[in-house]
Tab-separated table of C-alpha atoms (C1' of nucleotides) in Angstrom:
chain	number	residue	atom	x	y	z
A	27	MET	CA	-8.525	-18.057	-16.650
A	28	ASN	CA	-5.409	-17.353	-18.632
A	29	SER	CA	-7.762	-16.379	-21.450
A	30	PHE	CA	-9.044	-13.647	-19.177
A	31	PHE	CA	-5.787	-11.749	-19.640
A	32	SER	CA	-5.829	-12.416	-23.383
A	33	GLN	CA	-8.761	-10.090	-23.958
A	34	PRO	CA	-8.032	-7.002	-26.017
A	35	THR	CA	-6.443	-4.481	-23.688
A	36	LEU	CA	-9.247	-1.907	-23.729
A	37	GLN	CA	-11.689	-4.670	-22.897
A	38	LEU	CA	-9.448	-6.112	-20.183
A	39	ALA	CA	-9.146	-2.704	-18.555
A	40	GLN	CA	-12.936	-2.634	-18.218
A	41	SER	CA	-13.285	-6.299	-17.203
A	42	LEU	CA	-10.923	-5.687	-14.305
A	43	ILE	CA	-13.290	-3.137	-12.792
A	44	GLY	CA	-15.200	-4.900	-10.013
A	45	MET	CA	-12.699	-7.726	-9.548
A	46	GLU	CA	-10.952	-8.184	-6.227
A	47	LEU	CA	-7.165	-7.857	-6.245
A	48	VAL	CA	-5.577	-9.909	-3.456
A	49	HIS	CA	-2.030	-9.878	-2.101
A	50	GLU	CA	-0.934	-12.603	0.302
A	51	SER	CA	2.183	-11.236	1.935
A	52	LYS	CA	4.191	-12.307	4.956
A	53	GLU	CA	2.655	-9.468	6.898
A	54	GLY	CA	-0.859	-10.601	6.052
A	55	ILE	CA	-3.552	-10.514	3.402
A	56	THR	CA	-4.820	-7.326	1.864
A	57	SER	CA	-7.360	-6.991	-0.909
A	58	GLY	CA	-9.561	-4.496	-2.656
A	59	ILE	CA	-12.067	-4.149	-5.465
A	60	ILE	CA	-10.553	-2.574	-8.552
A	61	VAL	CA	-12.447	0.646	-9.251
A	62	GLU	CA	-10.153	2.467	-11.685
A	63	THR	CA	-7.804	1.367	-14.495
A	64	GLU	CA	-5.952	2.827	-17.439
A	65	ALA	CA	-5.019	1.094	-20.694
A	66	TYR	CA	-1.617	1.649	-22.303
A	67	MET	CA	-1.663	0.550	-25.900
A	68	GLY	CA	1.943	-0.092	-26.807
A	69	PRO	CA	4.114	1.209	-29.652
A	70	GLU	CA	1.483	3.559	-31.121
A	71	ASP	CA	0.514	5.083	-27.775
A	72	ARG	CA	2.654	8.102	-26.977
A	73	ALA	CA	1.696	7.878	-23.332
A	74	ALA	CA	2.977	4.307	-22.976
A	75	HIS	CA	6.403	3.393	-21.672
A	76	SER	CA	6.583	1.017	-24.629
A	77	TYR	CA	5.903	3.814	-27.134
A	78	GLY	CA	7.788	3.291	-30.356
A	79	GLY	CA	8.478	-0.306	-29.371
A	80	ARG	CA	10.950	0.840	-26.733
A	81	ARG	CA	12.405	-2.309	-25.250
A	82	THR	CA	14.608	-1.883	-22.196
A	83	LYS	CA	15.166	-3.656	-18.919
A	84	ARG	CA	12.184	-1.768	-17.534
A	85	THR	CA	9.729	-2.358	-20.393
A	86	GLU	CA	10.885	-5.886	-21.175
A	87	VAL	CA	8.103	-7.562	-19.221
A	88	MET	CA	5.462	-5.880	-21.381
A	89	PHE	CA	6.638	-8.048	-24.251
A	90	ASP	CA	5.967	-11.144	-22.145
A	91	GLN	CA	2.769	-13.168	-21.658
A	92	PRO	CA	-0.441	-11.341	-20.769
A	93	GLY	CA	-1.027	-11.630	-17.042
A	94	SER	CA	2.596	-10.825	-16.260
A	95	ILE	CA	3.136	-8.155	-13.650
A	96	TYR	CA	4.784	-4.864	-14.607
A	97	MET	CA	5.961	-2.795	-11.648
A	98	TYR	CA	7.826	0.453	-12.109
A	99	PHE	CA	9.363	3.125	-9.912
A	100	ILE	CA	8.397	6.727	-10.624
A	101	TYR	CA	9.009	10.269	-9.352
A	102	GLY	CA	11.832	9.037	-7.165
A	103	MET	CA	9.426	7.717	-4.557
A	104	HIS	CA	6.461	5.710	-5.819
A	105	VAL	CA	5.778	2.367	-7.446
A	106	CYS	CA	2.903	1.487	-9.742
A	107	PHE	CA	1.291	-1.882	-10.476
A	108	ASN	CA	0.296	-2.963	-13.983
A	109	ILE	CA	-1.012	-6.128	-15.600
A	110	VAL	CA	0.581	-6.885	-18.954
A	111	SER	CA	-1.851	-7.570	-21.779
A	112	GLY	CA	-1.833	-8.049	-25.496
A	113	PRO	CA	-0.298	-11.113	-27.155
A	114	PRO	CA	3.418	-11.774	-26.528
A	115	GLY	CA	5.435	-9.243	-28.489
A	116	LYS	CA	2.702	-6.568	-28.228
A	117	PRO	CA	3.786	-4.477	-25.237
A	118	GLU	CA	0.453	-3.336	-23.806
A	119	ALA	CA	-0.577	-3.053	-20.172
A	120	VAL	CA	-3.294	-1.982	-17.777
A	121	LEU	CA	-2.369	0.305	-14.882
A	122	ILE	CA	-4.387	-0.330	-11.728
A	123	ARG	CA	-5.189	3.158	-10.448
A	124	ALA	CA	-7.533	2.683	-7.501
A	125	LEU	CA	-9.116	0.098	-5.236
A	126	GLU	CA	-11.935	-0.043	-2.722
A	127	PRO	CA	-10.310	-1.656	0.339
A	128	VAL	CA	-11.838	-4.988	1.388
A	129	SER	CA	-9.463	-7.098	3.523
A	130	GLY	CA	-6.547	-6.165	5.740
A	131	ILE	CA	-7.539	-2.561	6.212
A	132	ALA	CA	-5.594	-2.288	9.477
A	133	LEU	CA	-2.478	-3.534	7.693
A	134	MET	CA	-3.045	-1.032	4.896
A	135	GLU	CA	-3.222	1.781	7.417
A	136	LYS	CA	-0.049	0.575	9.070
A	137	ARG	CA	1.825	0.400	5.790
A	138	ARG	CA	0.724	3.829	4.718
A	139	TYR	CA	0.822	5.809	7.915
A	140	SER	CA	3.258	4.136	10.321
A	141	SER	CA	6.216	5.778	8.639
A	142	TRP	CA	4.372	9.039	8.452
A	143	LYS	CA	6.921	11.859	8.625
A	144	ARG	CA	4.649	14.773	9.281
A	145	SER	CA	1.565	15.088	11.470
A	146	PRO	CA	0.537	11.546	12.385
A	147	ALA	CA	-2.338	12.834	14.453
A	148	GLN	CA	-4.312	13.750	11.388
A	149	ALA	CA	-7.283	11.491	10.944
A	150	ARG	CA	-6.680	9.641	7.713
A	151	LYS	CA	-9.713	8.391	5.930
A	152	ILE	CA	-10.206	5.022	4.365
A	153	MET	CA	-10.684	6.679	0.990
A	154	HIS	CA	-7.079	7.819	1.058
A	155	LEU	CA	-5.719	4.314	1.503
A	156	THR	CA	-5.861	3.071	-2.085
A	157	SER	CA	-7.260	5.938	-4.185
A	158	GLY	CA	-4.265	6.280	-6.502
A	159	PRO	CA	-1.705	4.038	-8.220
A	160	GLY	CA	1.114	4.811	-5.798
A	161	LYS	CA	-1.104	4.704	-2.732
A	162	LEU	CA	-2.528	1.290	-3.521
A	163	CYS	CA	0.916	-0.215	-3.974
A	164	GLN	CA	1.967	1.109	-0.606
A	165	ALA	CA	-1.210	-0.091	1.112
A	166	MET	CA	-1.164	-3.512	-0.562
A	167	GLY	CA	2.583	-3.991	-0.081
A	168	LEU	CA	3.171	-4.359	-3.826
A	169	GLY	CA	6.843	-3.727	-4.565
A	170	LEU	CA	9.325	-3.968	-7.404
A	171	GLU	CA	10.191	-7.542	-6.410
A	172	LEU	CA	6.932	-8.581	-8.101
A	173	TYR	CA	8.234	-7.364	-11.460
A	174	GLY	CA	7.904	-10.189	-13.984
A	175	SER	CA	5.874	-12.550	-11.809
A	176	LYS	CA	2.516	-13.830	-13.041
A	177	MET	CA	-0.982	-12.983	-11.874
A	178	ASN	CA	-2.746	-15.898	-10.143
A	179	LYS	CA	0.483	-17.912	-9.900
A	180	GLY	CA	1.962	-16.259	-6.864
A	181	PRO	CA	1.022	-14.023	-3.975
A	182	VAL	CA	-0.942	-11.620	-6.190
A	183	PHE	CA	-4.165	-12.811	-7.741
A	184	LEU	CA	-7.677	-11.853	-8.755
A	185	LYS	CA	-10.944	-13.050	-7.256
A	186	GLU	CA	-14.219	-12.955	-9.084
A	187	ASN	CA	-16.678	-10.629	-7.501
A	188	LYS	CA	-20.089	-9.412	-8.394
A	189	LYS	CA	-20.372	-8.562	-12.058
A	190	ILE	CA	-20.376	-4.862	-12.864
A	191	PRO	CA	-22.805	-3.919	-15.637
A	192	ALA	CA	-21.218	-2.001	-18.484
A	193	SER	CA	-23.488	0.941	-17.711
A	194	MET	CA	-21.652	1.399	-14.402
A	195	ILE	CA	-18.280	1.896	-16.062
A	196	GLU	CA	-17.290	5.375	-17.144
A	197	ALA	CA	-14.430	6.317	-19.468
A	198	GLY	CA	-12.324	9.455	-19.839
A	199	PRO	CA	-8.831	10.731	-20.595
A	200	ARG	CA	-5.891	9.279	-18.679
A	201	ILE	CA	-4.197	11.153	-15.852
A	202	ASN	CA	-0.847	12.941	-16.061
A	203	VAL	CA	-0.016	12.023	-19.634
A	204	HIS	CA	0.032	15.631	-20.927
A	205	TYR	CA	3.329	14.899	-22.699
A	206	ALA	CA	1.527	12.457	-24.989
A	207	GLY	CA	0.019	14.963	-27.416
A	208	GLU	CA	-3.168	13.728	-29.017
A	209	ALA	CA	-2.984	10.429	-27.153
A	210	ALA	CA	-3.526	12.328	-23.915
A	211	GLU	CA	-7.138	12.831	-24.984
A	212	TYR	CA	-8.003	9.216	-25.689
A	213	PRO	CA	-10.653	7.907	-23.266
A	214	TRP	CA	-8.569	5.023	-22.012
A	215	ARG	CA	-9.150	5.537	-18.312
A	216	PHE	CA	-12.038	3.568	-16.835
A	217	TRP	CA	-13.694	3.799	-13.459
A	218	LEU	CA	-16.669	2.590	-11.480
A	219	ARG	CA	-19.373	5.222	-11.633
A	220	GLY	CA	-19.751	7.107	-8.382
A	221	SER	CA	-17.061	5.251	-6.446
A	222	PRO	CA	-15.527	7.468	-3.742
A	223	TYR	CA	-12.323	5.452	-4.057
A	224	VAL	CA	-11.478	6.653	-7.557
A	225	SER	CA	-8.331	8.817	-7.630
A	226	LYS	CA	-8.729	12.571	-7.667
A	227	SER	CA	-7.196	15.029	-10.151
B	20	DC	C1'	29.637	10.440	-18.725
B	21	DG	C1'	25.776	14.769	-17.922
B	22	DT	C1'	21.166	16.147	-18.044
B	23	DC	C1'	16.347	15.787	-17.971
B	24	DT	C1'	12.056	13.895	-16.720
B	25	DG	C1'	8.197	11.441	-14.929
B	26	DA	C1'	1.493	6.394	-15.897
B	27	DT	C1'	2.488	10.562	-8.063
B	28	DT	C1'	1.494	12.375	-3.643
B	29	DA	C1'	0.800	15.488	0.195
B	30	DG	C1'	0.564	19.867	1.744
B	31	DG	C1'	-0.246	25.009	1.251
C	20	DC	C1'	0.626	25.565	-6.981
C	21	DT	C1'	5.114	23.087	-5.740
C	22	DA	C1'	8.615	20.120	-3.304
C	23	DA	C1'	10.129	15.714	-2.703
C	24	DT	C1'	13.582	12.543	-4.804
C	25	DC	C1'	15.977	9.204	-8.042
C	26	DA	C1'	16.171	5.374	-11.731
C	27	DG	C1'	15.911	5.205	-16.388
C	28	DA	C1'	16.344	7.084	-20.877
C	29	DC	C1'	18.930	9.342	-24.033
C	30	DG	C1'	22.367	12.420	-26.254
C	31	DA	C1'	27.371	13.374	-26.530
DNA sequence: CGTCTGATTAGG
DNA sequence: CTAATCAGACGA
């Protein structure tokens, strides 16, 4: 299973589509099928946090074993969940961008909407629970404390699910990496064809 | 130190 | 389209 994370990063990003991501937290279990990922290819990828081999407290974990968990805080208010890939010393990672909720949907709703500041009466739809990298972390209860821990050796792990044929996986440019020049065009975002849970815009 | 910015989201 | 909101990155 460790070899699963040792796949080349672009391949791993596609293999993850269709797998079930599970988080066993104190509050309860939540899980969802991964329907959207993005690959970040390390020192040569201008969109990557590890571009140019940048090695800081934040990016350090990307130099660790594949299957390590990279969490980061962004825009002053969101966290994102990534799985480190590439051999040790090659700082690559796969960002999990969207899930189709499976287990613990009530808990997901609670986590996302209980501290709702504005109109709580609005009917929120299940597609808004995990259809984005920040949303899924909130719904799944994935926080910065997971930084550096290992997939399948703690409260966060993958479950095999039904195999997704390659023809069901689409590829396109990554989201919000306009600062990355040419790299912004690379088709390193992958998603499950037709899934309503894929992030918008 | 000071300044800028971002692998986002929700609302208008 | 923009506000929200702040840690990290980097230059001085």
